[in-house]
Amino acid sequence: MRIRTCYLYFILLCLSTNLSAQASERDSLIATAIYNDKLNSINSAAELDISQRLSVMSLNDLLDKKIISRYEMEGLALPLGVHKKEGKIDFVLGMYDMWMSKARNAQKSKSGKIEASSMITAIEAIEMMKNISPKGRNIREYRDSVLVKACSSMLKLHTEMLGLYSADRKTFMDIIAKNISANILLSYNIQEMLPPTHMTAKRQIVDVNPIFKIYYLDRLLREAGYEFICYFPARYDALHSLGPFQFTDIAFKDIKANTRLIDKFKKFGKTTDLKNIDDHAFAAAIFAYNNWERLSYILKSEGLLKQFNDFFEDAEKNPEKKRMLRIYIAGVTACMHHNPPQTFDAVKNYLKGRHDMTLMHHSWIKKEDSKQLYKYYRSAAEAYLILKVYDKLFEE
């Protein structure tokens, strides 16, 4: 009896040790901090280590090694069709599960119902996934072909707007439009689609590592394809909202209502007008432009454009200022997508306070002012910073 008891204890100890090791590996890959409060890299060795460990794994490997938990990590398991169930990854089932989750969440909303167009789109999405063979494209191809083209198209529209601006607004919008890069759009995409936080084995809520988020999106693109992310639903609202940038009709109504924009910005009237990945990317670029244009109008009325323009006018020749500027644009673009009026006020208040402009890229919004804006800003800014070195980290 004593031998059996010792043997059972040994088995339990091994099992406990194995689970502990899995949890430790999961947390190190997902939760290791890469940047400090000032958005400076604090762990270059960890960046390389995490990327090297992830680079040899598929989504299925992440499941098998329990890096992604089928039961505890809904945001990562649901798209794979494995949330709270065993079995292989199934993107048709994942699409179904995500739209059903959206419908259930809508039932808990004030209206208690979901928009009818969402259910029609859900059926389209599931049928589409049944009938396609995804063309495996990685995150580089997505950035270099789709997002670069969207930025270029937006910049052409910007040149047609220049004659409509006052001198100071023209300077501001030139600085912004020429620095909305493909990596900035991609960081905005990553923030919108992927879970921002993770619960560690010690039951602590921490930010998800930007390297892990980028790699997860890369695997979705490779294994599920562009079509999958085009139909990726925004699960926590009752609106017709979907895609890599989680668009709703509200965004397009906002562009339509902006009478200062030329008509070429008003290509889309509603989310159902977005037919493919290029449409989603172009919509993201012009919505970003629309929000920055609205912000420029507000800052002009408050006499705050000169302060911004004077500081960043030499950013093209000053690498440190260019870094600050692009971090700022990446994070603020994501914040304006989430809540434009609140973001406008926060930007305006920082400039009104005549704070140090060299600190603006990491201190314009504080957690105590708005947890949501702070979360959006940090998530997009960190994703942008990792994307700048992604090719070096994941050399093929």
Short mmCIF file of C-alpha atoms in Angstrom, two decimals:
data_model
loop_
_atom_site.label_atom_id
_atom_site.label_comp_id
_atom_site.label_asym_id
_atom_site.label_seq_id
_atom_site.Cartn_x
_atom_site.Cartn_y
_atom_site.Cartn_z
CA MET A 1 0.00 0.00 0.00
CA ARG A 2 2.85 2.32 0.88
CA ILE A 3 4.47 1.66 -2.53
CA ARG A 4 1.21 2.44 -4.32
CA THR A 5 0.82 5.65 -2.32
CA CYS A 6 4.37 6.74 -3.15
CA TYR A 7 3.84 5.86 -6.80
CA LEU A 8 0.62 7.92 -6.92
CA TYR A 9 2.39 10.81 -5.24
CA PHE A 10 5.20 10.57 -7.81
CA ILE A 11 2.71 10.62 -10.71
CA LEU A 12 0.91 13.65 -9.26
CA LEU A 13 4.22 15.41 -8.64
CA CYS A 14 5.32 14.82 -12.25
CA LEU A 15 1.95 16.02 -13.54
CA SER A 16 2.10 19.11 -11.35
CA THR A 17 5.67 19.83 -12.47
CA ASN A 18 4.70 19.42 -16.12
CA LEU A 19 1.71 21.75 -15.80
CA SER A 20 3.84 24.27 -13.94
CA ALA A 21 6.47 24.13 -16.69
CA GLN A 22 3.80 24.62 -19.37
CA ALA A 23 2.34 27.58 -17.49
CA SER A 24 5.82 29.06 -17.07
CA GLU A 25 6.58 28.73 -20.79
CA ARG A 26 3.18 30.20 -21.68
CA ASP A 27 3.71 33.20 -19.44
CA SER A 28 7.25 33.82 -20.67
CA LEU A 29 6.11 33.80 -24.30
CA ILE A 30 2.94 35.82 -23.78
CA ALA A 31 3.60 38.07 -20.80
CA THR A 32 7.30 39.02 -20.81
CA ALA A 33 7.53 42.81 -20.79
CA ILE A 34 9.50 44.27 -23.71
CA TYR A 35 9.08 48.02 -23.19
CA ASN A 36 9.14 50.28 -20.15
CA ASP A 37 6.79 53.16 -19.36
CA LYS A 38 8.75 55.43 -21.70
CA LEU A 39 8.41 52.92 -24.56
CA ASN A 40 12.11 52.12 -24.56
CA SER A 41 13.21 48.51 -25.10
CA ILE A 42 14.23 46.89 -21.83
CA ASN A 43 14.68 43.30 -22.90
CA SER A 44 16.38 42.80 -26.26
CA ALA A 45 17.57 39.32 -25.24
CA ALA A 46 13.97 38.32 -24.48
CA GLU A 47 12.82 39.73 -27.84
CA LEU A 48 15.19 37.39 -29.64
CA ASP A 49 14.47 34.41 -27.39
CA ILE A 50 10.68 34.73 -27.71
CA SER A 51 10.80 35.17 -31.47
CA GLN A 52 13.12 32.18 -31.91
CA ARG A 53 10.88 29.92 -29.83
CA LEU A 54 7.72 31.06 -31.62
CA SER A 55 9.18 30.90 -35.10
CA VAL A 56 9.29 27.09 -35.11
CA MET A 57 5.67 26.70 -33.97
CA SER A 58 2.38 26.58 -35.88
CA LEU A 59 -0.95 27.40 -34.27
CA ASN A 60 -1.43 23.68 -33.69
CA ASP A 61 1.93 23.54 -31.89
CA LEU A 62 0.81 26.42 -29.67
CA LEU A 63 -2.23 24.32 -28.73
CA ASP A 64 -0.34 21.07 -28.23
CA LYS A 65 2.20 22.77 -25.98
CA LYS A 66 -0.68 24.47 -24.15
CA ILE A 67 0.74 27.92 -24.89
CA ILE A 68 -2.82 28.63 -26.02
CA SER A 69 -5.28 27.13 -23.56
CA ARG A 70 -8.48 25.76 -25.08
CA TYR A 71 -10.39 26.50 -21.89
CA GLU A 72 -8.88 29.63 -20.36
CA MET A 73 -7.94 31.78 -23.37
CA GLU A 74 -11.13 32.54 -25.29
CA GLY A 75 -9.69 35.39 -27.34
CA LEU A 76 -7.01 33.16 -28.85
CA ALA A 77 -8.81 29.80 -28.89
CA LEU A 78 -12.19 30.90 -30.26
CA PRO A 79 -10.95 31.85 -33.76
CA LEU A 80 -9.32 28.42 -34.03
CA GLY A 81 -12.58 26.56 -33.37
CA VAL A 82 -11.19 24.88 -30.25
CA HIS A 83 -12.56 26.97 -27.39
CA LYS A 84 -13.87 24.65 -24.66
CA LYS A 85 -13.54 21.65 -26.98
CA GLU A 86 -10.97 19.09 -28.04
CA GLY A 87 -10.11 18.33 -31.66
CA LYS A 88 -8.04 19.88 -34.41
CA ILE A 89 -8.04 23.51 -35.47
CA ASP A 90 -11.06 24.21 -37.66
CA PHE A 91 -11.38 27.72 -39.08
CA VAL A 92 -14.94 27.10 -40.31
CA LEU A 93 -15.93 26.21 -36.77
CA GLY A 94 -13.87 29.14 -35.48
CA MET A 95 -15.80 31.54 -37.70
CA TYR A 96 -19.09 30.06 -36.52
CA ASP A 97 -18.06 30.24 -32.86
CA MET A 98 -16.98 33.88 -33.11
CA TRP A 99 -20.23 35.02 -34.73
CA MET A 100 -22.26 33.02 -32.20
CA SER A 101 -20.28 34.65 -29.41
CA LYS A 102 -21.12 38.05 -30.92
CA ALA A 103 -24.83 37.11 -30.99
CA ARG A 104 -24.75 35.98 -27.35
CA ASN A 105 -23.01 39.18 -26.28
CA ALA A 106 -25.59 41.22 -28.21
CA GLN A 107 -28.36 39.56 -26.19
CA LYS A 108 -26.76 41.05 -23.06
CA SER A 109 -26.64 44.56 -24.57
CA LYS A 110 -29.18 47.33 -23.97
CA SER A 111 -31.09 46.52 -27.13
CA GLY A 112 -30.96 42.79 -26.44
CA LYS A 113 -30.57 42.01 -30.14
CA ILE A 114 -28.03 42.03 -32.93
CA GLU A 115 -28.34 43.86 -36.25
CA ALA A 116 -29.94 41.62 -38.88
CA SER A 117 -27.16 42.39 -41.37
CA SER A 118 -24.69 40.81 -38.95
CA MET A 119 -26.42 37.45 -39.09
CA ILE A 120 -26.54 37.58 -42.90
CA THR A 121 -22.82 38.33 -42.92
CA ALA A 122 -22.20 35.49 -40.46
CA ILE A 123 -23.83 33.02 -42.85
CA GLU A 124 -21.78 34.41 -45.73
CA ALA A 125 -18.61 34.11 -43.68
CA ILE A 126 -19.19 30.50 -42.71
CA GLU A 127 -20.10 29.46 -46.26
CA MET A 128 -17.09 31.30 -47.60
CA MET A 129 -14.72 29.48 -45.22
CA LYS A 130 -16.24 26.16 -46.27
CA ASN A 131 -15.52 26.80 -49.93
CA ILE A 132 -12.06 28.32 -50.05
CA SER A 133 -8.53 27.00 -49.83
CA PRO A 134 -6.70 29.82 -48.05
CA LYS A 135 -3.61 31.09 -49.83
CA GLY A 136 -0.98 31.20 -47.15
CA ARG A 137 0.32 34.77 -46.96
CA ASN A 138 2.52 35.96 -44.15
CA ILE A 139 2.44 39.25 -42.31
CA ARG A 140 5.22 40.72 -44.48
CA GLU A 141 3.24 40.11 -47.67
CA TYR A 142 0.14 41.61 -46.06
CA ARG A 143 2.08 44.70 -45.03
CA ASP A 144 4.11 45.12 -48.21
CA SER A 145 1.34 44.50 -50.75
CA VAL A 146 -1.96 45.42 -49.12
CA LEU A 147 -1.12 48.03 -46.47
CA VAL A 148 1.59 49.85 -48.42
CA LYS A 149 -0.89 50.26 -51.27
CA ALA A 150 -3.54 51.63 -48.90
CA CYS A 151 -1.13 54.20 -47.48
CA SER A 152 -0.09 55.23 -50.99
CA SER A 153 -3.73 55.69 -52.05
CA MET A 154 -4.45 57.77 -48.95
CA LEU A 155 -1.40 59.94 -49.60
CA LYS A 156 -2.60 60.67 -53.15
CA LEU A 157 -5.91 61.89 -51.75
CA HIS A 158 -4.00 63.99 -49.24
CA THR A 159 -2.19 65.80 -52.08
CA GLU A 160 -5.60 66.73 -53.51
CA MET A 161 -6.56 68.19 -50.12
CA LEU A 162 -3.52 70.45 -49.73
CA GLY A 163 -5.03 73.44 -51.51
CA LEU A 164 -7.96 73.42 -49.07
CA TYR A 165 -5.88 73.82 -45.91
CA SER A 166 -4.63 76.92 -44.16
CA ALA A 167 -0.82 77.08 -43.94
CA ASP A 168 -0.62 75.65 -40.41
CA ARG A 169 -3.15 72.87 -41.05
CA LYS A 170 -1.34 71.99 -44.27
CA THR A 171 1.93 71.64 -42.33
CA PHE A 172 0.26 69.49 -39.66
CA MET A 173 -1.53 67.21 -42.13
CA ASP A 174 1.63 66.87 -44.23
CA ILE A 175 3.53 65.69 -41.15
CA ILE A 176 0.79 63.20 -40.30
CA ALA A 177 -0.09 61.84 -43.76
CA LYS A 178 3.53 61.27 -44.77
CA ASN A 179 4.13 59.31 -41.58
CA ILE A 180 1.06 57.05 -41.60
CA SER A 181 3.03 54.00 -42.67
CA ALA A 182 2.05 50.40 -43.38
CA ASN A 183 3.50 49.42 -39.99
CA ILE A 184 1.27 52.01 -38.32
CA LEU A 185 -1.82 50.57 -40.02
CA LEU A 186 -0.68 47.08 -39.06
CA SER A 187 -0.21 48.05 -35.41
CA TYR A 188 -3.74 49.49 -35.45
CA ASN A 189 -4.96 46.20 -36.97
CA ILE A 190 -3.20 44.15 -34.26
CA GLN A 191 -4.70 46.24 -31.48
CA GLU A 192 -8.20 45.84 -32.90
CA MET A 193 -8.11 42.08 -33.48
CA LEU A 194 -6.11 40.56 -30.65
CA PRO A 195 -6.56 40.31 -26.88
CA PRO A 196 -4.63 43.04 -25.04
CA THR A 197 -4.27 41.19 -21.71
CA HIS A 198 -3.37 37.75 -20.36
CA MET A 199 -3.97 36.08 -16.97
CA THR A 200 -0.77 34.47 -15.74
CA ALA A 201 -0.46 31.23 -13.76
CA LYS A 202 -0.34 33.41 -10.64
CA ARG A 203 -3.74 34.89 -11.62
CA GLN A 204 -2.31 38.29 -12.45
CA ILE A 205 -3.67 40.31 -15.38
CA VAL A 206 -0.79 41.55 -17.54
CA ASP A 207 -0.41 42.97 -21.05
CA VAL A 208 0.06 40.50 -23.89
CA ASN A 209 3.53 40.63 -25.37
CA PRO A 210 3.48 42.48 -28.75
CA ILE A 211 5.73 39.81 -30.26
CA PHE A 212 3.18 37.12 -29.44
CA LYS A 213 0.28 39.15 -30.86
CA ILE A 214 2.14 39.81 -34.10
CA TYR A 215 3.14 36.17 -34.44
CA TYR A 216 -0.43 35.00 -33.79
CA LEU A 217 -1.75 37.28 -36.56
CA ASP A 218 1.03 36.06 -38.85
CA ARG A 219 -0.09 32.45 -38.27
CA LEU A 220 -3.74 33.36 -38.95
CA LEU A 221 -2.72 34.92 -42.25
CA ARG A 222 -0.64 31.89 -43.20
CA GLU A 223 -3.12 29.23 -42.11
CA ALA A 224 -6.56 30.85 -42.50
CA GLY A 225 -5.96 33.55 -45.11
CA TYR A 226 -7.13 37.08 -45.89
CA GLU A 227 -10.77 36.00 -46.13
CA PHE A 228 -10.75 34.88 -42.51
CA ILE A 229 -9.59 38.22 -41.14
CA CYS A 230 -11.95 40.13 -43.47
CA TYR A 231 -14.92 38.37 -41.80
CA PHE A 232 -13.42 38.44 -38.29
CA PRO A 233 -16.30 39.81 -36.16
CA ALA A 234 -16.11 42.41 -33.40
CA ARG A 235 -17.64 40.22 -30.70
CA TYR A 236 -18.47 42.74 -27.99
CA ASP A 237 -21.05 44.94 -29.70
CA ALA A 238 -24.43 44.41 -31.36
CA LEU A 239 -23.49 46.33 -34.51
CA HIS A 240 -22.52 45.08 -37.95
CA SER A 241 -18.79 45.24 -37.16
CA LEU A 242 -16.00 43.13 -38.54
CA GLY A 243 -12.69 42.85 -40.30
CA PRO A 244 -9.03 43.44 -39.45
CA PHE A 245 -9.89 46.96 -38.26
CA GLN A 246 -13.26 46.01 -36.72
CA PHE A 247 -15.20 48.62 -38.69
CA THR A 248 -18.78 49.66 -37.94
CA ASP A 249 -21.08 51.85 -40.05
CA ILE A 250 -20.43 54.65 -37.55
CA ALA A 251 -16.95 55.20 -39.03
CA PHE A 252 -18.29 55.68 -42.54
CA LYS A 253 -21.07 57.99 -41.35
CA ASP A 254 -18.37 60.07 -39.68
CA ILE A 255 -16.37 60.35 -42.92
CA LYS A 256 -19.54 61.24 -44.86
CA ALA A 257 -20.36 63.95 -42.32
CA ASN A 258 -16.95 65.59 -42.66
CA THR A 259 -17.73 68.27 -45.26
CA ARG A 260 -14.09 69.39 -45.43
CA LEU A 261 -13.03 66.12 -47.10
CA ILE A 262 -13.21 65.72 -50.87
CA ASP A 263 -15.68 63.14 -52.19
CA LYS A 264 -13.00 60.57 -53.03
CA PHE A 265 -12.68 59.88 -49.30
CA LYS A 266 -16.34 58.82 -49.27
CA LYS A 267 -16.05 55.64 -51.30
CA PHE A 268 -17.71 53.47 -48.65
CA GLY A 269 -21.11 54.11 -47.12
CA LYS A 270 -21.34 51.08 -44.83
CA THR A 271 -19.40 48.01 -43.75
CA THR A 272 -21.15 45.81 -46.31
CA ASP A 273 -19.39 47.87 -49.01
CA LEU A 274 -16.07 46.34 -47.93
CA LYS A 275 -15.63 43.40 -50.31
CA ASN A 276 -12.00 42.32 -49.84
CA ILE A 277 -8.80 42.89 -47.91
CA ASP A 278 -7.82 45.90 -50.06
CA ASP A 279 -11.13 47.61 -49.23
CA HIS A 280 -10.61 47.04 -45.51
CA ALA A 281 -7.07 48.44 -45.66
CA PHE A 282 -8.04 51.51 -47.70
CA ALA A 283 -10.97 52.16 -45.35
CA ALA A 284 -8.58 52.04 -42.39
CA ALA A 285 -6.23 54.53 -44.06
CA ILE A 286 -8.93 57.05 -44.96
CA PHE A 287 -10.65 56.75 -41.57
CA ALA A 288 -7.30 57.44 -39.90
CA TYR A 289 -6.86 60.47 -42.18
CA ASN A 290 -10.38 61.66 -41.40
CA ASN A 291 -9.72 61.52 -37.66
CA TRP A 292 -6.41 63.36 -37.92
CA GLU A 293 -8.05 66.00 -40.13
CA ARG A 294 -10.77 66.50 -37.53
CA LEU A 295 -8.13 66.77 -34.82
CA SER A 296 -6.22 69.38 -36.86
CA TYR A 297 -9.39 71.47 -37.14
CA ILE A 298 -9.86 71.36 -33.34
CA LEU A 299 -6.21 72.18 -32.61
CA LYS A 300 -6.37 75.07 -35.10
CA SER A 301 -9.38 76.53 -33.31
CA GLU A 302 -7.49 76.30 -29.99
CA GLY A 303 -4.31 77.86 -31.38
CA LEU A 304 -2.30 74.69 -30.69
CA LEU A 305 -1.01 73.68 -34.11
CA LYS A 306 2.16 75.80 -33.99
CA GLN A 307 3.45 74.00 -30.92
CA PHE A 308 3.13 70.60 -32.63
CA ASN A 309 4.36 71.80 -36.03
CA ASP A 310 7.41 73.60 -34.66
CA PHE A 311 8.55 70.55 -32.72
CA PHE A 312 8.10 67.98 -35.46
CA GLU A 313 8.95 70.05 -38.55
CA ASP A 314 12.47 68.55 -38.69
CA ALA A 315 11.40 64.98 -37.89
CA GLU A 316 12.44 63.69 -41.32
CA LYS A 317 16.04 64.73 -40.60
CA ASN A 318 16.01 63.85 -36.90
CA PRO A 319 15.78 60.06 -36.28
CA GLU A 320 14.83 60.40 -32.61
CA LYS A 321 12.00 62.83 -33.36
CA LYS A 322 10.81 60.64 -36.22
CA ARG A 323 10.68 57.69 -33.84
CA MET A 324 8.66 59.73 -31.31
CA LEU A 325 6.33 60.98 -34.03
CA ARG A 326 5.56 57.56 -35.50
CA ILE A 327 5.03 55.97 -32.09
CA TYR A 328 2.62 58.80 -31.32
CA ILE A 329 0.77 58.49 -34.63
CA ALA A 330 0.48 54.70 -34.25
CA GLY A 331 -1.04 54.91 -30.78
CA VAL A 332 -3.25 57.95 -31.31
CA THR A 333 -4.62 56.50 -34.57
CA ALA A 334 -5.78 53.43 -32.63
CA CYS A 335 -7.24 55.60 -29.86
CA MET A 336 -9.18 57.75 -32.34
CA HIS A 337 -10.64 54.62 -33.92
CA HIS A 338 -11.92 53.62 -30.47
CA ASN A 339 -13.15 56.98 -29.17
CA PRO A 340 -12.41 60.07 -31.29
CA PRO A 341 -13.90 62.79 -29.02
CA GLN A 342 -12.13 61.53 -25.89
CA THR A 343 -8.86 61.26 -27.79
CA PHE A 344 -9.22 64.77 -29.26
CA ASP A 345 -9.69 66.16 -25.74
CA ALA A 346 -6.68 64.29 -24.35
CA VAL A 347 -4.38 65.48 -27.16
CA LYS A 348 -5.68 69.04 -26.83
CA ASN A 349 -5.22 69.07 -23.05
CA TYR A 350 -1.63 67.86 -23.27
CA LEU A 351 -0.72 70.61 -25.75
CA LYS A 352 -2.66 73.21 -23.76
CA GLY A 353 -0.63 72.31 -20.69
CA ARG A 354 2.57 73.24 -22.55
CA HIS A 355 4.13 69.97 -21.45
CA ASP A 356 7.55 68.82 -22.65
CA MET A 357 7.09 67.70 -26.27
CA THR A 358 9.94 65.20 -25.96
CA LEU A 359 7.79 63.26 -23.49
CA MET A 360 4.52 63.42 -25.43
CA HIS A 361 4.90 60.06 -27.19
CA HIS A 362 4.73 58.22 -23.88
CA SER A 363 2.99 60.58 -21.48
CA TRP A 364 0.16 62.37 -23.35
CA ILE A 365 -2.38 59.91 -21.87
CA LYS A 366 -2.10 58.35 -18.42
CA LYS A 367 -3.82 55.25 -17.08
CA GLU A 368 -5.54 57.26 -14.35
CA ASP A 369 -7.06 59.56 -17.00
CA SER A 370 -8.53 56.77 -19.13
CA LYS A 371 -7.72 53.09 -18.74
CA GLN A 372 -9.20 52.30 -22.17
CA LEU A 373 -7.31 54.96 -24.11
CA TYR A 374 -4.11 54.10 -22.26
CA LYS A 375 -4.58 50.41 -23.12
CA TYR A 376 -5.27 51.16 -26.79
CA TYR A 377 -2.32 53.51 -27.03
CA ARG A 378 0.21 51.20 -25.40
CA SER A 379 -0.97 48.17 -27.38
CA ALA A 380 -0.70 49.89 -30.78
CA ALA A 381 2.52 51.74 -29.93
CA GLU A 382 4.26 48.57 -28.74
CA ALA A 383 3.07 46.64 -31.80
CA TYR A 384 4.46 49.38 -34.03
CA LEU A 385 7.85 49.26 -32.28
CA ILE A 386 8.15 45.48 -32.65
CA LEU A 387 7.09 45.66 -36.30
CA LYS A 388 10.10 47.89 -36.97
CA VAL A 389 12.40 45.01 -35.99
CA TYR A 390 10.11 42.08 -36.89
CA ASP A 391 12.06 41.12 -40.01
CA LYS A 392 15.27 40.89 -37.99
CA LEU A 393 13.62 38.87 -35.22
CA PHE A 394 11.90 36.42 -37.58
CA GLU A 395 14.48 35.92 -40.30
CA GLU A 396 13.48 33.20 -42.74
#
